[in-house]
Amino acid sequence: MEVVIATAGELAALAADAIQGLLATKPTAVLGLATGSSPLGIYDELARRYGAGEVSFAQARGFMLDEYVGLPAEHPERYRNVIETEIASRVDFAPGAVQGPDGLATDLVAACTRYEAAITEAGGVDLQILGIGSDGHVGFNEPGSSLASRTRIKTLTEQTRADNARFFDGDVDQVPRHCLTQGLATIMSARHIVLIATGRAKAEAIHHLVEGSVSAMWPATILQHHPHVSVLVDPAAASRLQLADYFRSTYAAKPAWQGL
Ligand code: F6R
């Protein structure tokens, strides 16, 4: 696990570098796309680079991490619509190249099974962008989630619903209670995971992710078992890391050619 402590702008550029580099060597790459506020800087940077002719997604595929259950098709906070607005429509993904779990399916269990099969058929995710919840969730794998879980229905914690109320006019009652999410084992199948977190509200979760014991109480800690994870944090999110000085000096001495 590599930890990079830098400004939000620098972190977004680093993640965009990794995605641009991947697409240069593998134009058909499969990207794992997170929603929420954490990846927005990355999406802005990718859109800018696409506009400048520096990167193309024309042959790439995208798989979303998760989706609310039951939000109407046209709801702006339905994650399918959020991803369309924040990244898919701003670059040159082919029509249908970005998929997400179907939170409006009549048979949600079958939808989860289909989604796992679609990821497998696409060859698996090459690079997964992740955020992290203040309670340590990744995707919507809340505390207590099986570390071996696959895409399934989950119930959001009240903490997550309160955190996400800002997207629903500050009204927690509008935040759905249920979601479909890639499981922790699904996320762990990605070949490279880039997790980005900013702000003091994420500091405890980042401390557990990097320095805590692996436990379903802090689901992100399963990433300690992954061979290629890049944790990108700003100074506030890094503020509880005991090893912050070590991570800073390690990154300062890193050869420029190495990338994430
Ligand atoms: C979003 C997702 C969530 C968020 C997390 C952090 O697809 O899966 O795990 O990444 O809730 O959200 P933000 O980035 O809004 O703080």
PDB file of C-alpha atoms and ligand atoms in Angstrom:
ATOM      1  CA  MET A   1       0.000   0.000   0.000  1.00  0.00           C
ATOM      2  CA  GLU A   2       1.451   3.319  -1.064  1.00  0.00           C
ATOM      3  CA  VAL A   3       0.306   6.478   0.735  1.00  0.00           C
ATOM      4  CA  VAL A   4       0.727   9.846  -0.972  1.00  0.00           C
ATOM      5  CA  ILE A   5       0.062  13.026   1.028  1.00  0.00           C
ATOM      6  CA  ALA A   6      -0.459  16.069  -1.187  1.00  0.00           C
ATOM      7  CA  THR A   7      -2.952  18.803  -2.065  1.00  0.00           C
ATOM      8  CA  ALA A   8      -6.307  17.802  -3.539  1.00  0.00           C
ATOM      9  CA  GLY A   9      -5.260  19.168  -6.928  1.00  0.00           C
ATOM     10  CA  GLU A  10      -2.007  17.197  -6.909  1.00  0.00           C
ATOM     11  CA  LEU A  11      -3.839  14.021  -5.909  1.00  0.00           C
ATOM     12  CA  ALA A  12      -6.368  14.394  -8.731  1.00  0.00           C
ATOM     13  CA  ALA A  13      -3.543  14.895 -11.227  1.00  0.00           C
ATOM     14  CA  LEU A  14      -1.715  11.803  -9.933  1.00  0.00           C
ATOM     15  CA  ALA A  15      -4.820   9.639 -10.310  1.00  0.00           C
ATOM     16  CA  ALA A  16      -5.463  11.081 -13.769  1.00  0.00           C
ATOM     17  CA  ASP A  17      -1.831  10.306 -14.693  1.00  0.00           C
ATOM     18  CA  ALA A  18      -2.386   6.676 -13.690  1.00  0.00           C
ATOM     19  CA  ILE A  19      -5.575   6.437 -15.768  1.00  0.00           C
ATOM     20  CA  GLN A  20      -4.056   8.231 -18.754  1.00  0.00           C
ATOM     21  CA  GLY A  21      -0.986   5.957 -18.592  1.00  0.00           C
ATOM     22  CA  LEU A  22      -3.175   2.865 -18.390  1.00  0.00           C
ATOM     23  CA  LEU A  23      -5.270   3.930 -21.391  1.00  0.00           C
ATOM     24  CA  ALA A  24      -2.111   4.706 -23.387  1.00  0.00           C
ATOM     25  CA  THR A  25      -0.855   1.140 -22.952  1.00  0.00           C
ATOM     26  CA  LYS A  26      -4.282  -0.531 -22.899  1.00  0.00           C
ATOM     27  CA  PRO A  27      -6.953   1.516 -24.724  1.00  0.00           C
ATOM     28  CA  THR A  28      -9.540  -1.182 -23.931  1.00  0.00           C
ATOM     29  CA  ALA A  29      -8.943  -0.844 -20.188  1.00  0.00           C
ATOM     30  CA  VAL A  30     -11.774  -1.401 -17.741  1.00  0.00           C
ATOM     31  CA  LEU A  31     -12.158   1.405 -15.202  1.00  0.00           C
ATOM     32  CA  GLY A  32     -13.976   1.156 -11.892  1.00  0.00           C
ATOM     33  CA  LEU A  33     -15.886   4.383 -11.260  1.00  0.00           C
ATOM     34  CA  ALA A  34     -16.843   5.713  -7.828  1.00  0.00           C
ATOM     35  CA  THR A  35     -19.420   8.406  -7.155  1.00  0.00           C
ATOM     36  CA  GLY A  36     -19.542  10.862  -4.251  1.00  0.00           C
ATOM     37  CA  SER A  37     -17.465  14.006  -3.936  1.00  0.00           C
ATOM     38  CA  SER A  38     -14.004  12.426  -3.577  1.00  0.00           C
ATOM     39  CA  PRO A  39     -13.393  11.527  -7.257  1.00  0.00           C
ATOM     40  CA  LEU A  40     -14.785  14.762  -8.714  1.00  0.00           C
ATOM     41  CA  GLY A  41     -11.353  16.383  -9.035  1.00  0.00           C
ATOM     42  CA  ILE A  42     -10.122  13.322 -10.914  1.00  0.00           C
ATOM     43  CA  TYR A  43     -13.109  13.465 -13.273  1.00  0.00           C
ATOM     44  CA  ASP A  44     -12.564  17.194 -13.865  1.00  0.00           C
ATOM     45  CA  GLU A  45      -8.919  16.544 -14.683  1.00  0.00           C
ATOM     46  CA  LEU A  46      -9.746  13.652 -17.030  1.00  0.00           C
ATOM     47  CA  ALA A  47     -12.362  15.773 -18.811  1.00  0.00           C
ATOM     48  CA  ARG A  48      -9.813  18.557 -19.188  1.00  0.00           C
ATOM     49  CA  ARG A  49      -7.216  16.151 -20.610  1.00  0.00           C
ATOM     50  CA  TYR A  50      -9.783  14.643 -22.973  1.00  0.00           C
ATOM     51  CA  GLY A  51     -10.632  18.162 -24.202  1.00  0.00           C
ATOM     52  CA  ALA A  52      -6.917  18.780 -24.749  1.00  0.00           C
ATOM     53  CA  GLY A  53      -6.646  15.581 -26.814  1.00  0.00           C
ATOM     54  CA  GLU A  54      -4.387  13.898 -24.265  1.00  0.00           C
ATOM     55  CA  VAL A  55      -6.542  10.869 -23.455  1.00  0.00           C
ATOM     56  CA  SER A  56      -9.360   8.896 -25.048  1.00  0.00           C
ATOM     57  CA  PHE A  57     -11.896   6.531 -23.521  1.00  0.00           C
ATOM     58  CA  ALA A  58     -13.309   5.451 -26.901  1.00  0.00           C
ATOM     59  CA  GLN A  59     -12.428   1.781 -26.414  1.00  0.00           C
ATOM     60  CA  ALA A  60     -12.559   1.725 -22.615  1.00  0.00           C
ATOM     61  CA  ARG A  61     -15.294   0.321 -20.391  1.00  0.00           C
ATOM     62  CA  GLY A  62     -16.514   1.574 -17.035  1.00  0.00           C
ATOM     63  CA  PHE A  63     -18.178  -0.190 -14.125  1.00  0.00           C
ATOM     64  CA  MET A  64     -19.753   1.752 -11.303  1.00  0.00           C
ATOM     65  CA  LEU A  65     -19.230   0.725  -7.707  1.00  0.00           C
ATOM     66  CA  ASP A  66     -22.743   1.027  -6.439  1.00  0.00           C
ATOM     67  CA  GLU A  67     -26.254   2.381  -6.871  1.00  0.00           C
ATOM     68  CA  TYR A  68     -29.150   3.421  -4.671  1.00  0.00           C
ATOM     69  CA  VAL A  69     -32.182   1.153  -4.746  1.00  0.00           C
ATOM     70  CA  GLY A  70     -35.421   2.703  -5.921  1.00  0.00           C
ATOM     71  CA  LEU A  71     -34.437   6.228  -6.939  1.00  0.00           C
ATOM     72  CA  PRO A  72     -36.495   7.155 -10.027  1.00  0.00           C
ATOM     73  CA  ALA A  73     -34.674   6.840 -13.373  1.00  0.00           C
ATOM     74  CA  GLU A  74     -34.517  10.608 -13.838  1.00  0.00           C
ATOM     75  CA  HIS A  75     -33.434  11.455 -10.259  1.00  0.00           C
ATOM     76  CA  PRO A  76     -30.242  13.548 -10.420  1.00  0.00           C
ATOM     77  CA  GLU A  77     -28.710  11.660  -7.469  1.00  0.00           C
ATOM     78  CA  ARG A  78     -29.244   8.241  -9.001  1.00  0.00           C
ATOM     79  CA  TYR A  79     -25.622   7.172  -9.365  1.00  0.00           C
ATOM     80  CA  ARG A  80     -26.103   6.211 -13.023  1.00  0.00           C
ATOM     81  CA  ASN A  81     -27.059   9.840 -13.685  1.00  0.00           C
ATOM     82  CA  VAL A  82     -24.285  11.214 -11.483  1.00  0.00           C
ATOM     83  CA  ILE A  83     -21.634   9.223 -13.369  1.00  0.00           C
ATOM     84  CA  GLU A  84     -23.138  10.329 -16.682  1.00  0.00           C
ATOM     85  CA  THR A  85     -22.976  13.979 -15.591  1.00  0.00           C
ATOM     86  CA  GLU A  86     -19.595  13.925 -13.867  1.00  0.00           C
ATOM     87  CA  ILE A  87     -17.553  11.851 -16.314  1.00  0.00           C
ATOM     88  CA  ALA A  88     -19.242   9.691 -18.974  1.00  0.00           C
ATOM     89  CA  SER A  89     -20.817  12.576 -20.901  1.00  0.00           C
ATOM     90  CA  ARG A  90     -17.657  14.689 -20.629  1.00  0.00           C
ATOM     91  CA  VAL A  91     -15.370  12.234 -22.411  1.00  0.00           C
ATOM     92  CA  ASP A  92     -15.716   9.841 -25.342  1.00  0.00           C
ATOM     93  CA  PHE A  93     -16.938   6.613 -23.770  1.00  0.00           C
ATOM     94  CA  ALA A  94     -18.909   4.679 -26.390  1.00  0.00           C
ATOM     95  CA  PRO A  95     -22.678   4.420 -25.796  1.00  0.00           C
ATOM     96  CA  GLY A  96     -23.341   1.655 -23.260  1.00  0.00           C
ATOM     97  CA  ALA A  97     -19.666   1.389 -22.265  1.00  0.00           C
ATOM     98  CA  VAL A  98     -20.385   2.473 -18.696  1.00  0.00           C
ATOM     99  CA  GLN A  99     -22.536   0.146 -16.634  1.00  0.00           C
ATOM    100  CA  GLY A 100     -23.847   0.143 -13.095  1.00  0.00           C
ATOM    101  CA  PRO A 101     -25.864  -2.152 -10.868  1.00  0.00           C
ATOM    102  CA  ASP A 102     -29.580  -1.790 -11.647  1.00  0.00           C
ATOM    103  CA  GLY A 103     -31.215  -0.325  -8.562  1.00  0.00           C
ATOM    104  CA  LEU A 104     -34.576  -0.296 -10.356  1.00  0.00           C
ATOM    105  CA  ALA A 105     -34.610  -4.007 -11.254  1.00  0.00           C
ATOM    106  CA  THR A 106     -37.654  -5.944 -10.133  1.00  0.00           C
ATOM    107  CA  ASP A 107     -35.341  -8.820  -9.200  1.00  0.00           C
ATOM    108  CA  LEU A 108     -32.477  -7.125  -7.373  1.00  0.00           C
ATOM    109  CA  VAL A 109     -30.694 -10.373  -6.516  1.00  0.00           C
ATOM    110  CA  ALA A 110     -30.599 -11.359 -10.192  1.00  0.00           C
ATOM    111  CA  ALA A 111     -29.387  -7.859 -11.077  1.00  0.00           C
ATOM    112  CA  CYS A 112     -26.430  -8.298  -8.712  1.00  0.00           C
ATOM    113  CA  THR A 113     -25.556 -11.674 -10.223  1.00  0.00           C
ATOM    114  CA  ARG A 114     -25.767 -10.189 -13.735  1.00  0.00           C
ATOM    115  CA  TYR A 115     -23.512  -7.328 -12.705  1.00  0.00           C
ATOM    116  CA  GLU A 116     -20.804  -9.628 -11.351  1.00  0.00           C
ATOM    117  CA  ALA A 117     -20.977 -11.632 -14.590  1.00  0.00           C
ATOM    118  CA  ALA A 118     -20.661  -8.474 -16.693  1.00  0.00           C
ATOM    119  CA  ILE A 119     -17.508  -7.400 -14.844  1.00  0.00           C
ATOM    120  CA  THR A 120     -16.016 -10.861 -15.301  1.00  0.00           C
ATOM    121  CA  GLU A 121     -16.951 -10.955 -18.999  1.00  0.00           C
ATOM    122  CA  ALA A 122     -15.245  -7.584 -19.496  1.00  0.00           C
ATOM    123  CA  GLY A 123     -12.034  -9.124 -18.143  1.00  0.00           C
ATOM    124  CA  GLY A 124     -12.187  -7.564 -14.689  1.00  0.00           C
ATOM    125  CA  VAL A 125     -11.412  -4.022 -13.570  1.00  0.00           C
ATOM    126  CA  ASP A 126      -7.932  -2.719 -14.393  1.00  0.00           C
ATOM    127  CA  LEU A 127      -8.055   0.401 -12.242  1.00  0.00           C
ATOM    128  CA  GLN A 128     -10.647   1.053  -9.564  1.00  0.00           C
ATOM    129  CA  ILE A 129     -11.197   4.577  -8.267  1.00  0.00           C
ATOM    130  CA  LEU A 130     -12.437   4.515  -4.670  1.00  0.00           C
ATOM    131  CA  GLY A 131     -13.590   6.975  -2.058  1.00  0.00           C
ATOM    132  CA  ILE A 132     -14.003   6.017   1.590  1.00  0.00           C
ATOM    133  CA  GLY A 133     -16.827   6.713   4.007  1.00  0.00           C
ATOM    134  CA  SER A 134     -16.195   8.302   7.401  1.00  0.00           C
ATOM    135  CA  ASP A 135     -17.164   4.905   8.878  1.00  0.00           C
ATOM    136  CA  GLY A 136     -14.598   3.117   6.703  1.00  0.00           C
ATOM    137  CA  HIS A 137     -16.943   1.834   4.008  1.00  0.00           C
ATOM    138  CA  VAL A 138     -15.751   1.366   0.437  1.00  0.00           C
ATOM    139  CA  GLY A 139     -18.417   1.018  -2.175  1.00  0.00           C
ATOM    140  CA  PHE A 140     -21.382   0.784   0.172  1.00  0.00           C
ATOM    141  CA  ASN A 141     -19.850  -2.044   2.180  1.00  0.00           C
ATOM    142  CA  GLU A 142     -20.767  -0.771   5.599  1.00  0.00           C
ATOM    143  CA  PRO A 143     -19.145  -1.919   8.871  1.00  0.00           C
ATOM    144  CA  GLY A 144     -19.916  -5.583   9.422  1.00  0.00           C
ATOM    145  CA  SER A 145     -19.772  -6.410   5.714  1.00  0.00           C
ATOM    146  CA  SER A 146     -18.309  -9.760   4.778  1.00  0.00           C
ATOM    147  CA  LEU A 147     -14.709  -9.339   3.692  1.00  0.00           C
ATOM    148  CA  ALA A 148     -15.491 -11.968   1.013  1.00  0.00           C
ATOM    149  CA  SER A 149     -18.649 -10.268  -0.267  1.00  0.00           C
ATOM    150  CA  ARG A 150     -19.731  -9.904  -3.900  1.00  0.00           C
ATOM    151  CA  THR A 151     -22.260  -7.503  -5.445  1.00  0.00           C
ATOM    152  CA  ARG A 152     -25.405  -7.553  -3.328  1.00  0.00           C
ATOM    153  CA  ILE A 153     -28.092  -5.505  -1.587  1.00  0.00           C
ATOM    154  CA  LYS A 154     -26.996  -3.577   1.486  1.00  0.00           C
ATOM    155  CA  THR A 155     -28.698  -1.320   4.023  1.00  0.00           C
ATOM    156  CA  LEU A 156     -26.970   2.028   4.521  1.00  0.00           C
ATOM    157  CA  THR A 157     -25.987   3.043   8.045  1.00  0.00           C
ATOM    158  CA  GLU A 158     -27.553   6.159   9.513  1.00  0.00           C
ATOM    159  CA  GLN A 159     -24.061   7.697   9.473  1.00  0.00           C
ATOM    160  CA  THR A 160     -23.788   7.223   5.701  1.00  0.00           C
ATOM    161  CA  ARG A 161     -27.325   8.493   5.132  1.00  0.00           C
ATOM    162  CA  ALA A 162     -26.517  11.580   7.228  1.00  0.00           C
ATOM    163  CA  ASP A 163     -23.203  12.057   5.340  1.00  0.00           C
ATOM    164  CA  ASN A 164     -25.017  11.835   1.991  1.00  0.00           C
ATOM    165  CA  ALA A 165     -27.962  14.064   2.952  1.00  0.00           C
ATOM    166  CA  ARG A 166     -25.952  16.976   1.501  1.00  0.00           C
ATOM    167  CA  PHE A 167     -26.768  15.606  -1.944  1.00  0.00           C
ATOM    168  CA  PHE A 168     -30.496  15.513  -1.078  1.00  0.00           C
ATOM    169  CA  ASP A 169     -31.149  19.127   0.005  1.00  0.00           C
ATOM    170  CA  GLY A 170     -29.783  18.275   3.463  1.00  0.00           C
ATOM    171  CA  ASP A 171     -32.821  16.052   4.075  1.00  0.00           C
ATOM    172  CA  VAL A 172     -31.761  12.647   5.411  1.00  0.00           C
ATOM    173  CA  ASP A 173     -35.273  11.289   4.847  1.00  0.00           C
ATOM    174  CA  GLN A 174     -34.749  11.606   1.096  1.00  0.00           C
ATOM    175  CA  VAL A 175     -31.611   9.415   1.194  1.00  0.00           C
ATOM    176  CA  PRO A 176     -32.522   5.834   0.226  1.00  0.00           C
ATOM    177  CA  ARG A 177     -32.037   3.138   2.873  1.00  0.00           C
ATOM    178  CA  HIS A 178     -30.907   0.432   0.470  1.00  0.00           C
ATOM    179  CA  CYS A 179     -28.293   0.140  -2.236  1.00  0.00           C
ATOM    180  CA  LEU A 180     -26.632  -2.363  -4.513  1.00  0.00           C
ATOM    181  CA  THR A 181     -22.874  -2.423  -4.142  1.00  0.00           C
ATOM    182  CA  GLN A 182     -19.909  -4.304  -5.446  1.00  0.00           C
ATOM    183  CA  GLY A 183     -18.720  -6.483  -2.585  1.00  0.00           C
ATOM    184  CA  LEU A 184     -15.344  -6.231  -0.913  1.00  0.00           C
ATOM    185  CA  ALA A 185     -14.119  -9.306  -2.823  1.00  0.00           C
ATOM    186  CA  THR A 186     -15.364  -7.735  -6.067  1.00  0.00           C
ATOM    187  CA  ILE A 187     -13.388  -4.569  -5.326  1.00  0.00           C
ATOM    188  CA  MET A 188     -10.351  -6.642  -4.320  1.00  0.00           C
ATOM    189  CA  SER A 189     -10.421  -8.292  -7.774  1.00  0.00           C
ATOM    190  CA  ALA A 190      -9.426  -5.000  -9.425  1.00  0.00           C
ATOM    191  CA  ARG A 191      -5.797  -5.000 -10.551  1.00  0.00           C
ATOM    192  CA  HIS A 192      -4.973  -1.522  -9.223  1.00  0.00           C
ATOM    193  CA  ILE A 193      -6.969   0.401  -6.620  1.00  0.00           C
ATOM    194  CA  VAL A 194      -6.644   4.176  -6.289  1.00  0.00           C
ATOM    195  CA  LEU A 195      -8.394   5.471  -3.162  1.00  0.00           C
ATOM    196  CA  ILE A 196      -8.712   9.205  -2.700  1.00  0.00           C
ATOM    197  CA  ALA A 197      -9.774  10.996   0.499  1.00  0.00           C
ATOM    198  CA  THR A 198      -9.703  14.614   1.586  1.00  0.00           C
ATOM    199  CA  GLY A 199     -10.734  16.453   4.729  1.00  0.00           C
ATOM    200  CA  ARG A 200     -10.529  15.818   8.460  1.00  0.00           C
ATOM    201  CA  ALA A 201     -13.795  13.844   8.506  1.00  0.00           C
ATOM    202  CA  LYS A 202     -11.923  11.015   6.743  1.00  0.00           C
ATOM    203  CA  ALA A 203      -8.878  11.024   9.061  1.00  0.00           C
ATOM    204  CA  GLU A 204     -10.014   8.237  11.375  1.00  0.00           C
ATOM    205  CA  ALA A 205     -11.074   5.985   8.498  1.00  0.00           C
ATOM    206  CA  ILE A 206      -7.720   6.585   6.773  1.00  0.00           C
ATOM    207  CA  HIS A 207      -5.851   5.771   9.981  1.00  0.00           C
ATOM    208  CA  HIS A 208      -7.698   2.444  10.241  1.00  0.00           C
ATOM    209  CA  LEU A 209      -7.312   1.687   6.533  1.00  0.00           C
ATOM    210  CA  VAL A 210      -3.535   2.156   6.610  1.00  0.00           C
ATOM    211  CA  GLU A 211      -2.548   1.375  10.178  1.00  0.00           C
ATOM    212  CA  GLY A 212      -5.404  -0.561  11.781  1.00  0.00           C
ATOM    213  CA  SER A 213      -6.127  -4.259  12.081  1.00  0.00           C
ATOM    214  CA  VAL A 214      -7.984  -5.887   9.216  1.00  0.00           C
ATOM    215  CA  SER A 215     -11.560  -6.071  10.398  1.00  0.00           C
ATOM    216  CA  ALA A 216     -15.097  -5.980   9.043  1.00  0.00           C
ATOM    217  CA  MET A 217     -15.645  -3.103  11.497  1.00  0.00           C
ATOM    218  CA  TRP A 218     -13.509  -0.966   9.144  1.00  0.00           C
ATOM    219  CA  PRO A 219     -14.270  -2.584   5.771  1.00  0.00           C
ATOM    220  CA  ALA A 220     -11.608  -0.646   3.849  1.00  0.00           C
ATOM    221  CA  THR A 221      -8.923  -2.446   5.871  1.00  0.00           C
ATOM    222  CA  ILE A 222      -9.334  -5.461   3.561  1.00  0.00           C
ATOM    223  CA  LEU A 223      -7.295  -3.400   1.075  1.00  0.00           C
ATOM    224  CA  GLN A 224      -4.212  -4.179   3.185  1.00  0.00           C
ATOM    225  CA  HIS A 225      -4.367  -7.607   1.523  1.00  0.00           C
ATOM    226  CA  HIS A 226      -4.272  -6.125  -1.995  1.00  0.00           C
ATOM    227  CA  PRO A 227      -0.897  -6.018  -3.765  1.00  0.00           C
ATOM    228  CA  HIS A 228      -1.402  -2.687  -5.543  1.00  0.00           C
ATOM    229  CA  VAL A 229      -3.263   0.031  -3.655  1.00  0.00           C
ATOM    230  CA  SER A 230      -2.521   3.757  -3.918  1.00  0.00           C
ATOM    231  CA  VAL A 231      -3.975   5.809  -1.049  1.00  0.00           C
ATOM    232  CA  LEU A 232      -4.108   9.485  -2.016  1.00  0.00           C
ATOM    233  CA  VAL A 233      -4.821  11.808   0.904  1.00  0.00           C
ATOM    234  CA  ASP A 234      -4.615  15.495   1.660  1.00  0.00           C
ATOM    235  CA  PRO A 235      -2.935  16.662   4.893  1.00  0.00           C
ATOM    236  CA  ALA A 236      -6.280  16.797   6.756  1.00  0.00           C
ATOM    237  CA  ALA A 237      -7.223  13.222   5.842  1.00  0.00           C
ATOM    238  CA  ALA A 238      -3.663  12.165   6.749  1.00  0.00           C
ATOM    239  CA  SER A 239      -3.750  13.972  10.096  1.00  0.00           C
ATOM    240  CA  ARG A 240      -4.157  10.797  12.172  1.00  0.00           C
ATOM    241  CA  LEU A 241      -1.507   8.736  10.397  1.00  0.00           C
ATOM    242  CA  GLN A 242       1.268   7.739  12.782  1.00  0.00           C
ATOM    243  CA  LEU A 243       3.526   7.020   9.815  1.00  0.00           C
ATOM    244  CA  ALA A 244       2.807  10.309   7.987  1.00  0.00           C
ATOM    245  CA  ASP A 245       6.441  11.470   8.100  1.00  0.00           C
ATOM    246  CA  TYR A 246       7.605   8.140   6.703  1.00  0.00           C
ATOM    247  CA  PHE A 247       5.061   8.311   3.878  1.00  0.00           C
ATOM    248  CA  ARG A 248       6.089  11.882   3.057  1.00  0.00           C
ATOM    249  CA  SER A 249       9.810  11.071   2.908  1.00  0.00           C
ATOM    250  CA  THR A 250       9.216   7.869   0.944  1.00  0.00           C
ATOM    251  CA  TYR A 251       7.181   9.705  -1.666  1.00  0.00           C
ATOM    252  CA  ALA A 252       9.689  12.582  -1.841  1.00  0.00           C
ATOM    253  CA  ALA A 253      12.427  10.056  -2.682  1.00  0.00           C
ATOM    254  CA  LYS A 254      10.350   8.150  -5.234  1.00  0.00           C
ATOM    255  CA  PRO A 255      11.794   8.038  -8.758  1.00  0.00           C
ATOM    256  CA  ALA A 256       9.691  10.099 -11.187  1.00  0.00           C
ATOM    257  CA  TRP A 257       9.413   7.207 -13.661  1.00  0.00           C
ATOM    258  CA  GLN A 258       7.662   4.952 -11.201  1.00  0.00           C
ATOM    259  CA  GLY A 259       4.108   6.377 -11.204  1.00  0.00           C
ATOM    260  CA  LEU A 260       1.435   5.065  -8.862  1.00  0.00           C
TER     261      LEU A 260
HETATM  262  C1  F6R B   1     -19.547   6.051  -3.946  1.00  0.00           C
HETATM  263  C2  F6R B   1     -19.164   5.121  -2.890  1.00  0.00           C
HETATM  264  C3  F6R B   1     -18.883   5.570  -1.504  1.00  0.00           C
HETATM  265  C4  F6R B   1     -18.178   6.910  -1.404  1.00  0.00           C
HETATM  266  C5  F6R B   1     -18.002   7.293   0.057  1.00  0.00           C
HETATM  267  C6  F6R B   1     -17.322   8.636   0.205  1.00  0.00           C
HETATM  268  O1  F6R B   1     -19.709   5.357  -5.151  1.00  0.00           O
HETATM  269  O2  F6R B   1     -19.077   3.990  -3.162  1.00  0.00           O
HETATM  270  O3  F6R B   1     -18.092   4.598  -0.872  1.00  0.00           O
HETATM  271  O4  F6R B   1     -16.945   6.823  -2.041  1.00  0.00           O
HETATM  272  O5  F6R B   1     -19.234   7.334   0.672  1.00  0.00           O
HETATM  273  O6  F6R B   1     -18.168   9.607  -0.304  1.00  0.00           O
HETATM  274  P1  F6R B   1     -17.634  11.081  -0.572  1.00  0.00           P
HETATM  275  O7  F6R B   1     -16.587  10.950  -1.617  1.00  0.00           O
HETATM  276  O8  F6R B   1     -18.823  11.829  -1.069  1.00  0.00           O
HETATM  277  O9  F6R B   1     -17.080  11.562   0.728  1.00  0.00           O
END
